[in-house]
mmCIF file of C-alpha atoms in Angstrom:
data_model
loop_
_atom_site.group_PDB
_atom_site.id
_atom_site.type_symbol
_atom_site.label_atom_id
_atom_site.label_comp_id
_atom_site.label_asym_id
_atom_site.label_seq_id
_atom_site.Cartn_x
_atom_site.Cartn_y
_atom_site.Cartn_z
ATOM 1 C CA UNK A 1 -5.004 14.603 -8.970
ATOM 2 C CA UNK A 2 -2.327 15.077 -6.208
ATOM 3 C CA UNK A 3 1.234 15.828 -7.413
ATOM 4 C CA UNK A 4 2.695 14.890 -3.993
ATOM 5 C CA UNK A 5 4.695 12.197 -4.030
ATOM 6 C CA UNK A 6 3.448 10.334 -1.093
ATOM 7 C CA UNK A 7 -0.158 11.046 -2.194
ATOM 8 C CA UNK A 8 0.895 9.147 -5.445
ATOM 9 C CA UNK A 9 2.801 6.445 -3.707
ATOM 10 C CA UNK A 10 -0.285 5.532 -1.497
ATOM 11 C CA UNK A 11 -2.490 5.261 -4.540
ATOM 12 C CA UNK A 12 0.086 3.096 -6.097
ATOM 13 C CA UNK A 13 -0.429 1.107 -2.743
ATOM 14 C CA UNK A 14 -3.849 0.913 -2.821
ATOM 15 C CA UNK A 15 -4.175 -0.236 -6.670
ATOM 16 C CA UNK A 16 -1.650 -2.918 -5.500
ATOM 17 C CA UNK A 17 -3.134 -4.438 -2.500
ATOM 18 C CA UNK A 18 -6.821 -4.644 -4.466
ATOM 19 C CA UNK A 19 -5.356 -6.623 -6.970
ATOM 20 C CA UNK A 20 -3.773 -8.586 -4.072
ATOM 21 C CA UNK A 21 -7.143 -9.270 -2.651
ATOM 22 C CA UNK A 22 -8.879 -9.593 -5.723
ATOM 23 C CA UNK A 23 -5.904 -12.877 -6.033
ATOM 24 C CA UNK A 24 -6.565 -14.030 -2.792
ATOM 25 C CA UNK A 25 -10.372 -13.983 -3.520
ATOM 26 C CA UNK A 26 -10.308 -15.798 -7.080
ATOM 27 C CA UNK A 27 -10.530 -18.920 -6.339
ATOM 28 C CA UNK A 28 -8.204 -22.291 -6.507
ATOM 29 C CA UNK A 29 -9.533 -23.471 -9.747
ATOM 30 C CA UNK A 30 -9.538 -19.768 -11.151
ATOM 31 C CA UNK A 31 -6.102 -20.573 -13.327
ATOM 32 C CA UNK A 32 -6.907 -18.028 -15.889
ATOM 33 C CA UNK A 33 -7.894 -15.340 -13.830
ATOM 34 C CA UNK A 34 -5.207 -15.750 -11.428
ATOM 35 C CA UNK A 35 -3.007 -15.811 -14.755
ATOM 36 C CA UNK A 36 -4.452 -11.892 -15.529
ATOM 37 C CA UNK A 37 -4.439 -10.666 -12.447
ATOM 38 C CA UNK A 38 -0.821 -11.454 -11.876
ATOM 39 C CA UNK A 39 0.217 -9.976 -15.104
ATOM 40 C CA UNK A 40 -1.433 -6.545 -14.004
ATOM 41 C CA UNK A 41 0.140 -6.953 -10.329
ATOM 42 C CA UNK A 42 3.758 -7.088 -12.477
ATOM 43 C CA UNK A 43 3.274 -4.323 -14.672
ATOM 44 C CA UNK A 44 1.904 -1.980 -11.520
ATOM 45 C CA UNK A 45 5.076 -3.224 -9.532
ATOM 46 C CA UNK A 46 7.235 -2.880 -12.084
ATOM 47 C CA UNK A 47 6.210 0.886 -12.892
ATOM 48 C CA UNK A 48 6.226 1.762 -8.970
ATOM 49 C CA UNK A 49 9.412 -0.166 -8.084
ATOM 50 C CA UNK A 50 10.699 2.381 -10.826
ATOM 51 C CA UNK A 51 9.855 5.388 -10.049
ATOM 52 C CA UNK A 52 10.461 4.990 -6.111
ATOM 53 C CA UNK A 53 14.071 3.544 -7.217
ATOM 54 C CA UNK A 54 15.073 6.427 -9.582
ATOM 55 C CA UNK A 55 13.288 9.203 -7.950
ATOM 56 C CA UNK A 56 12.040 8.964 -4.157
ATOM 57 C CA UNK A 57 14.522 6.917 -2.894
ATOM 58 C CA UNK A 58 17.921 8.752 -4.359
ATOM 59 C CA UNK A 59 15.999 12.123 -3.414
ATOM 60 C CA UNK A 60 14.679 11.084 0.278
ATOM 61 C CA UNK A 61 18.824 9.424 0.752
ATOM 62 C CA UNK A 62 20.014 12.844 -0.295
ATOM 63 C CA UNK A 63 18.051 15.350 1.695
ATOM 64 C CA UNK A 64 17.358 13.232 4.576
ATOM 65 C CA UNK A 65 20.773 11.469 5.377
ATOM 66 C CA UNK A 66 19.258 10.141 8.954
ATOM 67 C CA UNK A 67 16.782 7.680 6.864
ATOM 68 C CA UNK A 68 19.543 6.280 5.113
ATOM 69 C CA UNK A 69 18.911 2.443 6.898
ATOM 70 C CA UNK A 70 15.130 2.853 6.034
ATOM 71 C CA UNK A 71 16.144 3.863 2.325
ATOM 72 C CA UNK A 72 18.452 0.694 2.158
ATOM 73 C CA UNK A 73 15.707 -1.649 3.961
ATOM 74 C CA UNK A 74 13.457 -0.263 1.090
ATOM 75 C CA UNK A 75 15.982 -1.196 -1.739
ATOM 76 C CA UNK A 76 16.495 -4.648 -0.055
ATOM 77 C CA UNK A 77 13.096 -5.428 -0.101
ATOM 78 C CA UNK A 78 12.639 -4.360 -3.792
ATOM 79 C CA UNK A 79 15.256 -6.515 -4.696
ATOM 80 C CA UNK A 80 13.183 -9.505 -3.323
ATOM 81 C CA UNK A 81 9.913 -8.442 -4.812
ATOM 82 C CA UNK A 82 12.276 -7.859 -8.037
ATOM 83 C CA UNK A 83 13.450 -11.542 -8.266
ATOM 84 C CA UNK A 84 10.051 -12.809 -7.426
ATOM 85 C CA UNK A 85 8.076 -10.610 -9.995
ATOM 86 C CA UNK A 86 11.088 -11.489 -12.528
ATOM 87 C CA UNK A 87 10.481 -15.459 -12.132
ATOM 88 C CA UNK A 88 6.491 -15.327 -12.180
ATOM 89 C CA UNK A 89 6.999 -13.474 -15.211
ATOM 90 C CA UNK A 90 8.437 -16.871 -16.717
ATOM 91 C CA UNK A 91 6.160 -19.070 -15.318
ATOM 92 C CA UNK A 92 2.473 -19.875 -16.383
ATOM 93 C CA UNK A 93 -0.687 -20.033 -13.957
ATOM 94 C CA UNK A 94 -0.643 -23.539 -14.272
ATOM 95 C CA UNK A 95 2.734 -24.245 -13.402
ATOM 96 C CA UNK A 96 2.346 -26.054 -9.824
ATOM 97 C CA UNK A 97 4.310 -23.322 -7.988
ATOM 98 C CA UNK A 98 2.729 -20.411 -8.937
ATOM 99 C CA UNK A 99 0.066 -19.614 -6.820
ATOM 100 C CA UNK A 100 2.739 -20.201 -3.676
ATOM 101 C CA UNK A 101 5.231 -17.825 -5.287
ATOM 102 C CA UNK A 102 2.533 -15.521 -6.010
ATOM 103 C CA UNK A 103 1.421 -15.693 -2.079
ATOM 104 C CA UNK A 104 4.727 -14.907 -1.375
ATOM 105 C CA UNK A 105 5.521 -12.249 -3.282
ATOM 106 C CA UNK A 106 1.819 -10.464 -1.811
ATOM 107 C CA UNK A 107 2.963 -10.725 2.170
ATOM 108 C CA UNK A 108 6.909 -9.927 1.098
ATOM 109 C CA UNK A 109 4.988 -6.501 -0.689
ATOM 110 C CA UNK A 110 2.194 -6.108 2.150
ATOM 111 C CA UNK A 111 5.042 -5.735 4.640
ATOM 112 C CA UNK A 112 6.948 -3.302 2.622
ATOM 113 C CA UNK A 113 3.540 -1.204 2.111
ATOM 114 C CA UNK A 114 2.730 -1.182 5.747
ATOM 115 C CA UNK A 115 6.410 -0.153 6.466
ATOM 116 C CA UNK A 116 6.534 2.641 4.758
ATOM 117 C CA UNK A 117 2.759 4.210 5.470
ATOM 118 C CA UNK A 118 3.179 3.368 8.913
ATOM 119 C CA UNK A 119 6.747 3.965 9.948
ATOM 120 C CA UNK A 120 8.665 5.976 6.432
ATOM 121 C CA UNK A 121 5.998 7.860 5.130
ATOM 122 C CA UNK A 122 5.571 10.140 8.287
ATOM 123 C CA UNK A 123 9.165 10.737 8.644
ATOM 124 C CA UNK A 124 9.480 11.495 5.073
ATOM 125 C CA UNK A 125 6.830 14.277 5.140
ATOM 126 C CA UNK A 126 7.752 16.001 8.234
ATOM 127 C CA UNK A 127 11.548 16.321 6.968
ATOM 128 C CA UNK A 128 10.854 17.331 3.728
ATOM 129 C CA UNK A 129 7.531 19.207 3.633
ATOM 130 C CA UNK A 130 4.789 19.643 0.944
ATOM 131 C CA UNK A 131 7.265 21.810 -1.537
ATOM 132 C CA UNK A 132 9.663 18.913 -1.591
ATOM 133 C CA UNK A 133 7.331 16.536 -2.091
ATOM 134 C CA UNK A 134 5.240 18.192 -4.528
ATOM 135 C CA UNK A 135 8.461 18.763 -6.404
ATOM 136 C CA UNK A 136 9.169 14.457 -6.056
ATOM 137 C CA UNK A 137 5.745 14.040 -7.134
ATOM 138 C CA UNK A 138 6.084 15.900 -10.354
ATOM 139 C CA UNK A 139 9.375 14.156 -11.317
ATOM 140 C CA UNK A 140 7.593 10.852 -11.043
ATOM 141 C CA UNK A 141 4.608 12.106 -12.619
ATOM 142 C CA UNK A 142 6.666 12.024 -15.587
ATOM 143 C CA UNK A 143 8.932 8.882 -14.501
ATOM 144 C CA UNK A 144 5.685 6.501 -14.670
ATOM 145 C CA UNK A 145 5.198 7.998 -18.147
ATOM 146 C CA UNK A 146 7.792 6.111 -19.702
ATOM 147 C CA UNK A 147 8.951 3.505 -17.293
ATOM 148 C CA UNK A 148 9.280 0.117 -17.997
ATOM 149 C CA UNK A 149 5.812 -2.284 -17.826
ATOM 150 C CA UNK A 150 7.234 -5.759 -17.618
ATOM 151 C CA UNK A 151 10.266 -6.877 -14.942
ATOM 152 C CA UNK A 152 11.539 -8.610 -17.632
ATOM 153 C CA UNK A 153 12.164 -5.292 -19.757
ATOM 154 C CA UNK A 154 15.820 -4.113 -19.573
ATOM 155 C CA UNK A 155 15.268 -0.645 -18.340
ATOM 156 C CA UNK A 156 13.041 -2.509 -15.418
ATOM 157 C CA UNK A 157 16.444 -5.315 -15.058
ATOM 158 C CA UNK A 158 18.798 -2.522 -15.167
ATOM 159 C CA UNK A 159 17.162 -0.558 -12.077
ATOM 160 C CA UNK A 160 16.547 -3.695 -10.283
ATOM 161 C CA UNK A 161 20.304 -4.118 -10.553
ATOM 162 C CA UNK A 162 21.113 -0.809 -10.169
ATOM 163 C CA UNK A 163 18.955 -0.704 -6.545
ATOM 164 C CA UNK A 164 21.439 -3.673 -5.442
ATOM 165 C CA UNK A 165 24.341 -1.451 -5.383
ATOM 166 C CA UNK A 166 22.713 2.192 -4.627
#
């Protein structure tokens, strides 16, 4: 396994958008399924949303002070995805919004993931090298270890808050 940190956060990525197809794909009468699959998107958001929050954003804003509007876009749209992941988390698969707010929190999240790998991700790498990132990589290594699983936990609300005012 790859301790770089992009390497991770692109794996992150693609666990994400297959549960984002694998929604997408279920079905409209598929109310429990929809209902599990949503609970895994939270707890994979919630874990990633954490460690890019307290690790590779505060790291990438430090070192590279020229990304400093990309860092901020990211925390922005983090916020949005937190809010959204924070209210699906109190609603049930049969309530008669959630599949919309579900489809929008998987296009607000597809446009932050093709952001970054397309546009951040290159920029990050060439400023900071494989060392650096190696070195990010192994600090979230042991971030996701004991970061928060639901968006309703308070370590997961704290950082959400936290990312509001970085």
């Amino acid at each position: 396994m790859s301790n770089d940190a992009i390497v991770l956060l692109k794996q992150d990525h693609k666990e994400i958008k297959a549960l984002f197809n694998e929604f997408q794909q279920a079905g409209e009468n598929a109310t429990k399924k929809k209902g599990d699959i949503v609970d895994r998107i939270l707890e994979l958001l919630t874990v990633h949303t954490y460690i890019e929050n307290e690790c590779m954003y505060p790291e990438t804003r430090k070192l590279l002070p020229d990304l400093e509007d990309d860092v901020l876009e990211s925390y922005e749209e983090h916020h949005v995805a937190d809010v959204l992941c924070l209210e699906l988390a109190a609603m049930k698969p049969e309530d008669e919004r959630f599949d919309a707010k579900t489809m929008v929190l998987i296009e607000n999240v597809t446009h932050h993931i093709e952001e970054e790998e397309e546009e951040w991700f290159p920029k990050v790498r060439e400023g900071l090298g494989r060392k650096k990132l190696q070195e990010i990589g192994e600090r979230m290594i042991e971030l996701k270890k004991k970061a928060p699983r639901k968006p309703t936990e308070p370590k997961a609300m704290k950082k959400a808050v936290d990312a509001v005012t970085a």
